[in-house]
Amino acid sequence: MLVIGGGVAGLSAAAALSADARVVVLEAEDAPGFHSSGRSATMLHYALGNPLVRALTLASRGTFEDPPTGFTDVPLGRRMPVLVHARAPETAELDALEAAIAPFAALDRAGPAEIAALCPALKTGEGGAVAALVDRNGLRLDPHALLQAYVRTLRRNGGTLVPGARAAAIVRRSGHWQVATDRGGTFEAPLLVNAAGAWADGIAAMAGVAPVGLTPLRRTIITFDAPDGADRWPFVKTVGEELYFAPESGRLLASPMDEVPSAPCDAQPDEEDVALAAYRVEQRTTLQVRRIAHKWAGLRTFAPDRVPVVGFAPGADGFFWLAGQGGFGLQTAPVMARIATALATGAAWPADGIDPAALDPARFGQAA
Ligand SMILES: Cc1cc2nc3c(=O)[nH]c(=O)nc-3n(C[C@H](O)[C@H](O)[C@H](O)COP(=O)(O)OP(=O)(O)OC[C@H]3O[C@@H](n4cnc5c(N)ncnc54)[C@H](O)[C@@H]3O)c2cc1C
């Protein structure tokens, strides 16, 4: 099997598939995780996505908290509570979110005093946060450890990761997909997994397969100096898509939760979005962002219905989609890899309560 893309999607699927098949991963960059998988906010939480994404997250959580023996030598995540807060006009939105999350996580409701105790910098009371949800079981993930664990599993099973191998031409010949890379290599296999993140529609087009309509959306993160004690704060998020911030290696990271359509690329932060992040931190908290220590941007790539796309392309023998992980690709990777393996090999369905049809690329009426 050939996997195009050495991000968390491609590597997690490759590790799982390599248990029973010879797997080669082609990664365009010189190191895995260079694009979205290395630029995220590294959280597992339920305050984003839809019911299916939440179910995929819940089904993945065990791998982070209790990894299989031999998978990793270091923890893949640590507990970090999640505080989702609302101003007075936003409390109906908070109620709706509470109802949506309740099947997946045990939540506490917090008022201004509890909010201030958890994050003293957050403005509370009139004009500030008046109510919040607290999920004490949020997880801060270690994406580097996760990617390394998948690469190690792949190699242990005899699979190969080929960095610096950008797929440049793809043809189907005699029951095999033949992939030529920009540095002159040629690889072939009967099954091709398209896990190219923001580039996945382009990979399909290269192979003569209809795209599913993926949209890469740029998101920006800044880091800045934190006050004493901030390392104990939770992941703090507005109930709407406005701002989140969290402790990050002795500083705070923050995102204005921007979603700017972008071509697939090495995303760079836009100065307006950087300024917006700082502005929103100062609006919602008593903090002042005097100096931005780091800033970066990455692409969150969504299918039209914001549900991942997993399964064989209709009418294109051996062309398998694993794309559209949007803003939840880390926290759903373990179960997505198991699902991809089951669909690709015909193994038993590994995710009770999750409907394969909801993930099927055929839902877009795709024809090769
Ligand atoms: C700012 C931000 C915050 C986020 N926060 C979270 C979070 O808190 N929790 C969470 O779960 N998720 C989060 N995400 C989402 C998560 O990062 C993504 O869903 C996930 O990384 C997608 O993984 P991927 O493997 O599909 O994509 P990528 O990591 O982008 O991997 C795709 C790979 O394909 C390679 N490729 C492309 N074209 C070719 C080619 N022609 N040949 C060979 N290789 C090719 C690319 O080089 C790339 O390495 C966030 C994302 C961003 C940007």
Coordinates of C-alpha atoms and ligand atoms in Angstrom, one line a residue:
M1 CA 0.0 0.0 0.0
L2 CA 1.2 3.5 -0.7
V3 CA 0.2 6.4 1.6
I4 CA 0.6 9.9 0.3
G5 CA 1.1 12.3 3.3
G6 CA 3.2 12.0 6.4
G7 CA 1.0 14.0 8.7
V8 CA -0.9 12.4 11.6
A9 CA -3.6 11.0 9.2
G10 CA -1.2 9.3 6.9
L11 CA 1.2 8.0 9.6
S12 CA -1.6 6.7 11.9
A13 CA -3.2 4.9 9.1
A14 CA 0.1 3.6 7.8
A15 CA 1.0 2.2 11.2
A16 CA -2.3 0.4 11.5
L17 CA -2.3 -0.9 7.9
S18 CA 1.3 -2.1 8.3
A19 CA 0.3 -4.9 10.7
D20 CA -0.9 -6.9 7.7
A21 CA 0.5 -5.2 4.6
R22 CA 3.7 -3.8 3.2
V23 CA 3.3 0.0 3.5
V24 CA 5.3 2.9 2.1
V25 CA 4.5 6.5 3.1
L26 CA 5.6 9.2 0.7
E27 CA 6.0 12.6 2.4
A28 CA 6.8 15.7 0.3
E29 CA 8.7 17.5 3.1
D30 CA 12.0 16.4 4.7
A31 CA 10.3 15.6 8.0
P32 CA 6.9 14.3 8.9
G33 CA 4.3 16.6 10.5
F34 CA 5.7 19.8 8.9
H35 CA 2.3 21.1 7.9
S36 CA -1.0 21.0 9.9
S37 CA 0.0 18.2 12.2
G38 CA 2.9 20.2 13.6
R39 CA 1.0 23.5 14.0
S40 CA -2.0 22.7 16.0
A41 CA -3.2 23.8 19.5
T42 CA -2.7 20.2 20.6
M43 CA -5.9 19.8 22.5
L44 CA -8.4 17.0 22.8
H45 CA -11.8 18.5 23.8
Y46 CA -15.4 18.3 22.8
A47 CA -16.3 22.0 22.4
L48 CA -15.7 21.8 18.7
G49 CA -17.1 19.9 15.8
N50 CA -20.4 18.0 15.5
P51 CA -21.8 14.8 17.2
L52 CA -19.8 12.6 14.8
V53 CA -16.6 14.4 15.5
R54 CA -17.2 14.1 19.2
A55 CA -17.9 10.4 18.9
L56 CA -14.7 9.9 17.0
T57 CA -12.8 11.9 19.7
L58 CA -14.3 9.8 22.5
A59 CA -13.4 6.6 20.6
S60 CA -9.8 7.9 20.3
R61 CA -9.2 9.0 23.8
G62 CA -8.2 5.7 25.2
T63 CA -5.1 5.6 23.0
F64 CA -3.9 8.9 24.4
E65 CA -4.6 8.0 28.1
D66 CA -3.6 4.4 28.0
P67 CA -1.5 3.7 24.9
P68 CA -0.9 0.1 23.8
T69 CA 2.2 -1.6 25.2
G70 CA 5.3 -0.7 23.2
F71 CA 3.6 2.1 21.3
T72 CA 5.4 5.0 23.1
D73 CA 7.9 5.6 25.9
V74 CA 6.5 9.0 26.8
P75 CA 3.0 10.1 27.7
L76 CA 0.9 11.2 24.7
G77 CA -1.2 13.6 26.6
R78 CA -1.8 15.2 30.0
R79 CA -4.9 16.4 31.7
M80 CA -5.7 20.0 31.1
P81 CA -9.2 21.2 32.0
V82 CA -11.3 23.0 29.4
L83 CA -13.2 26.2 30.4
V84 CA -15.8 27.4 27.9
H85 CA -17.2 30.7 29.0
A86 CA -20.0 33.0 28.0
R87 CA -21.0 36.6 28.5
A88 CA -24.7 37.3 29.5
P89 CA -26.0 37.4 25.9
E90 CA -24.2 34.1 25.1
T91 CA -25.7 31.9 27.8
A92 CA -28.3 30.3 25.5
E93 CA -25.4 29.3 23.3
L94 CA -23.6 27.8 26.3
D95 CA -26.7 25.8 27.3
A96 CA -26.9 24.4 23.7
L97 CA -23.2 23.5 23.9
E98 CA -23.7 21.8 27.3
A99 CA -26.5 19.6 25.9
A100 CA -24.3 18.7 22.9
I101 CA -21.2 17.8 24.9
A102 CA -23.0 16.1 27.8
P103 CA -23.1 12.6 26.1
F104 CA -19.3 12.7 25.7
A105 CA -17.9 14.3 28.8
A106 CA -18.7 15.0 32.5
L107 CA -19.2 18.7 32.8
D108 CA -19.4 21.2 35.7
R109 CA -21.2 24.4 35.4
A110 CA -19.3 27.4 36.8
G111 CA -20.3 31.0 37.8
P112 CA -18.1 34.1 38.0
A113 CA -16.4 33.0 41.3
E114 CA -15.4 29.6 40.0
I115 CA -14.3 31.1 36.6
A116 CA -12.1 33.6 38.4
A117 CA -10.6 30.8 40.6
L118 CA -9.7 28.7 37.5
C119 CA -8.4 31.6 35.4
P120 CA -8.0 34.9 37.3
A121 CA -7.2 36.9 34.2
L122 CA -10.6 36.3 32.5
K123 CA -12.9 39.3 32.9
T124 CA -16.0 38.2 34.8
G125 CA -19.3 39.8 35.8
E126 CA -20.9 42.7 33.9
G127 CA -19.5 42.7 30.3
G128 CA -17.4 39.7 31.1
A129 CA -17.9 36.0 31.5
V130 CA -21.0 35.2 33.7
A131 CA -21.2 31.4 33.1
A132 CA -18.9 28.6 32.0
L133 CA -18.7 24.9 31.3
V134 CA -15.7 23.0 32.8
D135 CA -14.6 19.7 31.4
R136 CA -11.9 18.5 33.9
N137 CA -10.9 15.7 31.6
G138 CA -9.6 17.7 28.6
L139 CA -6.2 16.5 27.3
R140 CA -3.2 18.4 26.1
L141 CA -1.7 16.2 23.5
D142 CA 2.0 15.7 22.5
P143 CA 1.9 15.6 18.7
H144 CA 5.6 15.0 18.4
A145 CA 5.4 11.9 20.6
L146 CA 2.3 10.7 18.7
L147 CA 3.9 11.0 15.3
Q148 CA 7.1 9.3 16.6
A149 CA 5.0 6.5 18.0
Y150 CA 3.3 5.9 14.6
V151 CA 6.6 6.1 12.7
R152 CA 8.1 3.6 15.1
T153 CA 5.1 1.2 14.8
L154 CA 5.3 1.5 11.0
R155 CA 9.1 0.7 10.9
R156 CA 8.7 -2.2 13.4
N157 CA 6.1 -3.7 11.1
G158 CA 8.5 -3.5 8.1
G159 CA 7.0 -0.3 6.6
T160 CA 8.9 2.7 5.3
L161 CA 8.6 6.5 5.5
V162 CA 10.2 8.2 2.5
P163 CA 10.7 11.9 3.3
G164 CA 11.4 14.4 0.5
A165 CA 9.2 12.4 -1.8
R166 CA 6.5 14.7 -3.3
A167 CA 4.1 12.7 -5.5
A168 CA 4.2 14.5 -8.9
A169 CA 2.4 12.1 -11.2
I170 CA -0.1 9.3 -10.6
V171 CA -1.4 6.8 -13.0
R172 CA -3.3 3.5 -12.7
R173 CA -1.7 0.7 -14.8
S174 CA -2.3 -3.1 -14.7
G175 CA -4.1 -2.9 -11.4
H176 CA -1.5 -0.8 -9.7
W177 CA -1.2 2.9 -8.8
Q178 CA 2.2 4.2 -10.1
V179 CA 3.4 7.3 -8.3
A180 CA 6.4 9.3 -9.6
T181 CA 8.0 11.7 -7.2
D182 CA 9.5 15.1 -8.0
R183 CA 13.0 13.7 -7.2
G184 CA 12.8 10.9 -9.7
G185 CA 11.6 8.0 -7.5
T186 CA 8.8 5.6 -8.7
F187 CA 6.6 3.7 -6.4
E188 CA 3.7 1.4 -7.1
A189 CA 1.0 -0.5 -5.2
P190 CA -2.5 -1.8 -5.8
L191 CA -3.9 0.5 -3.0
L192 CA -3.2 4.2 -2.7
V193 CA -4.2 6.1 0.4
N194 CA -4.7 9.8 -0.1
A195 CA -3.8 11.4 3.2
A196 CA -2.3 14.6 1.8
G197 CA -4.2 17.0 4.0
A198 CA -4.8 20.4 2.3
W199 CA -3.4 18.9 -0.9
A200 CA -5.8 15.8 -1.0
D201 CA -8.1 17.2 -3.7
G202 CA -5.0 17.9 -5.8
I203 CA -3.8 14.4 -5.4
A204 CA -7.2 13.1 -6.5
A205 CA -7.1 15.3 -9.6
M206 CA -3.6 14.1 -10.4
A207 CA -4.9 10.5 -10.3
G208 CA -7.9 11.3 -12.5
V209 CA -10.3 11.0 -9.5
A210 CA -13.0 13.6 -8.9
P211 CA -12.2 15.9 -5.9
V212 CA -14.6 15.9 -2.9
G213 CA -14.5 19.7 -2.5
L214 CA -12.1 20.2 0.4
T215 CA -11.5 23.7 1.7
P216 CA -8.2 24.6 3.5
L217 CA -8.9 27.3 6.1
R218 CA -5.9 29.1 7.7
R219 CA -5.8 29.5 11.5
T220 CA -3.3 31.7 13.4
I221 CA -1.7 31.1 16.8
I222 CA 0.5 33.6 18.8
T223 CA 2.4 33.1 22.0
F224 CA 3.3 35.8 24.6
D225 CA 4.6 36.2 28.1
A226 CA 2.4 34.8 30.8
P227 CA 1.8 36.1 34.4
D228 CA 2.9 33.9 37.4
G229 CA 0.6 31.0 37.9
A230 CA -0.6 30.8 34.3
D231 CA 0.9 27.4 33.9
R232 CA -2.0 26.1 36.1
W233 CA -4.7 27.7 33.9
P234 CA -7.0 25.6 31.8
F235 CA -7.6 25.7 28.1
V236 CA -9.9 28.7 28.0
K237 CA -12.3 29.2 25.1
T238 CA -15.2 31.5 24.2
V239 CA -18.5 29.7 23.6
G240 CA -18.5 31.3 20.1
E241 CA -15.7 31.0 17.6
E242 CA -13.8 34.0 18.9
L243 CA -10.8 33.2 21.0
Y244 CA -9.0 30.5 22.9
F245 CA -5.9 30.6 25.0
A246 CA -3.9 28.1 27.1
P247 CA -0.6 27.7 28.9
E248 CA 2.3 26.8 26.5
S249 CA 5.8 26.1 27.7
G250 CA 6.0 28.9 30.2
R251 CA 4.0 31.3 28.0
L252 CA 0.4 31.5 26.8
L253 CA -0.8 30.7 23.3
A254 CA -3.8 32.3 21.8
S255 CA -5.8 32.0 18.6
P256 CA -8.5 34.3 17.3
M257 CA -10.0 31.2 15.7
D258 CA -9.7 32.7 12.3
E259 CA -10.9 30.6 9.3
V260 CA -9.4 32.2 6.2
P261 CA -9.8 30.2 2.9
S262 CA -6.4 29.4 1.5
A263 CA -4.8 27.5 -1.3
P264 CA -2.8 24.5 -0.1
C265 CA 0.6 26.0 1.0
D266 CA 3.1 26.5 3.7
A267 CA 0.7 28.7 5.6
Q268 CA 2.1 31.9 7.2
P269 CA 0.4 34.1 9.8
D270 CA -1.2 37.3 8.4
E271 CA -0.4 40.4 10.5
E272 CA -4.1 41.3 10.8
D273 CA -4.9 37.9 12.4
V274 CA -1.9 38.2 14.7
A275 CA -3.2 41.7 15.8
L276 CA -6.7 40.3 16.2
A277 CA -5.4 37.5 18.5
A278 CA -3.8 40.1 20.8
Y279 CA -6.8 42.4 20.6
R280 CA -9.2 39.7 21.6
V281 CA -7.0 38.5 24.5
E282 CA -7.0 42.1 25.8
Q283 CA -10.8 42.4 25.3
R284 CA -11.7 39.2 27.2
T285 CA -9.0 39.2 29.9
T286 CA -7.0 41.7 32.0
L287 CA -3.8 40.6 30.2
Q288 CA -1.8 42.9 28.0
V289 CA 0.1 41.4 25.1
R290 CA 3.2 43.6 25.2
R291 CA 5.4 41.3 23.0
I292 CA 4.6 38.4 20.7
A293 CA 7.1 35.7 21.3
H294 CA 6.1 33.4 18.4
K295 CA 3.4 33.3 15.8
W296 CA 2.5 30.6 13.3
A297 CA -0.4 29.5 11.0
G298 CA -1.6 26.2 9.7
L299 CA -4.4 24.9 7.5
R300 CA -7.5 23.2 8.8
T301 CA -9.0 21.4 5.8
F302 CA -12.7 20.6 5.8
A303 CA -15.1 18.6 3.5
P304 CA -18.3 20.5 2.7
D305 CA -20.1 18.9 5.6
R306 CA -17.2 19.3 8.0
V307 CA -17.1 15.5 8.5
P308 CA -13.9 13.5 7.6
V309 CA -13.8 11.6 4.3
V310 CA -12.7 8.0 4.7
G311 CA -13.1 5.1 2.2
F312 CA -12.6 4.1 -1.4
A313 CA -13.4 6.6 -4.1
P314 CA -16.4 5.3 -6.1
G315 CA -15.4 4.1 -9.5
A316 CA -11.7 4.4 -8.9
D317 CA -10.2 1.0 -8.0
G318 CA -7.8 1.1 -5.1
F319 CA -8.0 4.9 -4.5
F320 CA -8.7 5.4 -0.8
W321 CA -9.5 8.8 0.8
L322 CA -8.4 9.8 4.3
A323 CA -8.9 13.5 4.4
G324 CA -11.0 16.4 5.8
Q325 CA -9.8 16.2 9.4
G326 CA -10.4 19.9 9.8
G327 CA -9.6 21.2 13.3
F328 CA -9.8 17.7 15.0
G329 CA -7.3 15.6 13.2
L330 CA -5.0 14.9 16.2
Q331 CA -7.8 14.1 18.7
T332 CA -9.5 11.7 16.2
A333 CA -6.4 10.1 14.6
P334 CA -6.4 6.8 16.6
V335 CA -10.0 5.7 15.7
M336 CA -9.7 7.2 12.2
A337 CA -6.7 4.9 11.6
R338 CA -8.7 1.9 12.8
I339 CA -11.6 2.8 10.6
A340 CA -9.4 3.4 7.6
T341 CA -7.8 -0.1 8.1
A342 CA -11.2 -1.8 8.4
L343 CA -12.5 -0.1 5.3
A344 CA -9.4 -0.8 3.3
T345 CA -8.9 -4.4 4.3
G346 CA -12.5 -5.5 4.9
A347 CA -11.7 -6.2 8.6
A348 CA -14.5 -5.9 11.3
W349 CA -15.9 -2.4 11.9
P350 CA -14.0 -1.0 14.9
A351 CA -16.2 1.9 15.9
D352 CA -19.6 1.0 17.4
G353 CA -22.2 3.8 17.0
I354 CA -20.3 5.4 14.1
D355 CA -22.0 5.1 10.7
P356 CA -19.6 4.3 7.9
A357 CA -21.9 6.0 5.4
A358 CA -21.4 9.3 7.2
L359 CA -17.7 9.2 6.4
D360 CA -18.0 7.6 2.9
P361 CA -16.6 9.7 0.0
A362 CA -19.6 8.5 -2.0
R363 CA -21.8 11.0 0.0
F364 CA -20.6 13.7 -2.3
G365 CA -21.8 11.8 -5.4
Q366 CA -18.2 11.4 -6.5
A367 CA -17.4 9.7 -9.8
A368 CA -13.9 8.9 -11.0
Ligands
LIG1 C1 -3.9 26.3 14.2 C2 -4.4 24.9 14.3 C3 -4.9 24.4 15.5 C4 -5.4 23.1 15.5 N1 -5.7 22.6 16.8 C5 -6.1 21.3 16.9 C6 -6.4 20.7 18.1 O1 -6.3 21.4 19.2 N2 -6.7 19.4 18.2 C7 -6.8 18.6 17.0 O2 -7.1 17.4 17.1 N3 -6.5 19.2 15.8 C8 -6.2 20.5 15.7 N4 -5.9 21.0 14.5 C9 -6.1 20.2 13.3 C10 -5.0 19.2 13.0 O3 -3.7 19.8 13.1 C11 -5.3 18.6 11.6 O4 -6.6 18.1 11.5 C12 -4.3 17.4 11.3 O5 -3.0 17.8 11.5 C13 -4.5 17.0 9.8 O6 -3.5 16.0 9.6 P1 -3.2 15.6 8.1 O7 -2.2 14.5 8.2 O8 -4.5 15.4 7.4 O9 -2.5 16.9 7.4 P2 -1.0 17.4 7.4 O10 -0.4 17.3 8.7 O11 -1.0 18.7 6.7 O12 -0.3 16.2 6.5 C14 -0.5 16.2 5.1 C15 0.9 15.8 4.6 O13 0.8 15.6 3.2 C16 2.0 16.0 2.6 N5 1.8 16.1 1.1 C17 1.0 17.0 0.5 N6 1.1 16.8 -0.9 C18 1.9 15.8 -1.1 C19 2.5 15.1 -2.2 N7 2.1 15.5 -3.5 N8 3.3 14.1 -2.0 C20 3.7 13.7 -0.8 N9 3.2 14.3 0.3 C21 2.4 15.3 0.2 C22 2.3 17.3 3.2 O14 3.6 17.7 3.1 C23 1.8 17.0 4.7 O15 2.9 16.7 5.5 C24 -5.4 22.3 14.4 C25 -4.9 22.8 13.2 C26 -4.4 24.1 13.1 C27 -3.9 24.6 11.8

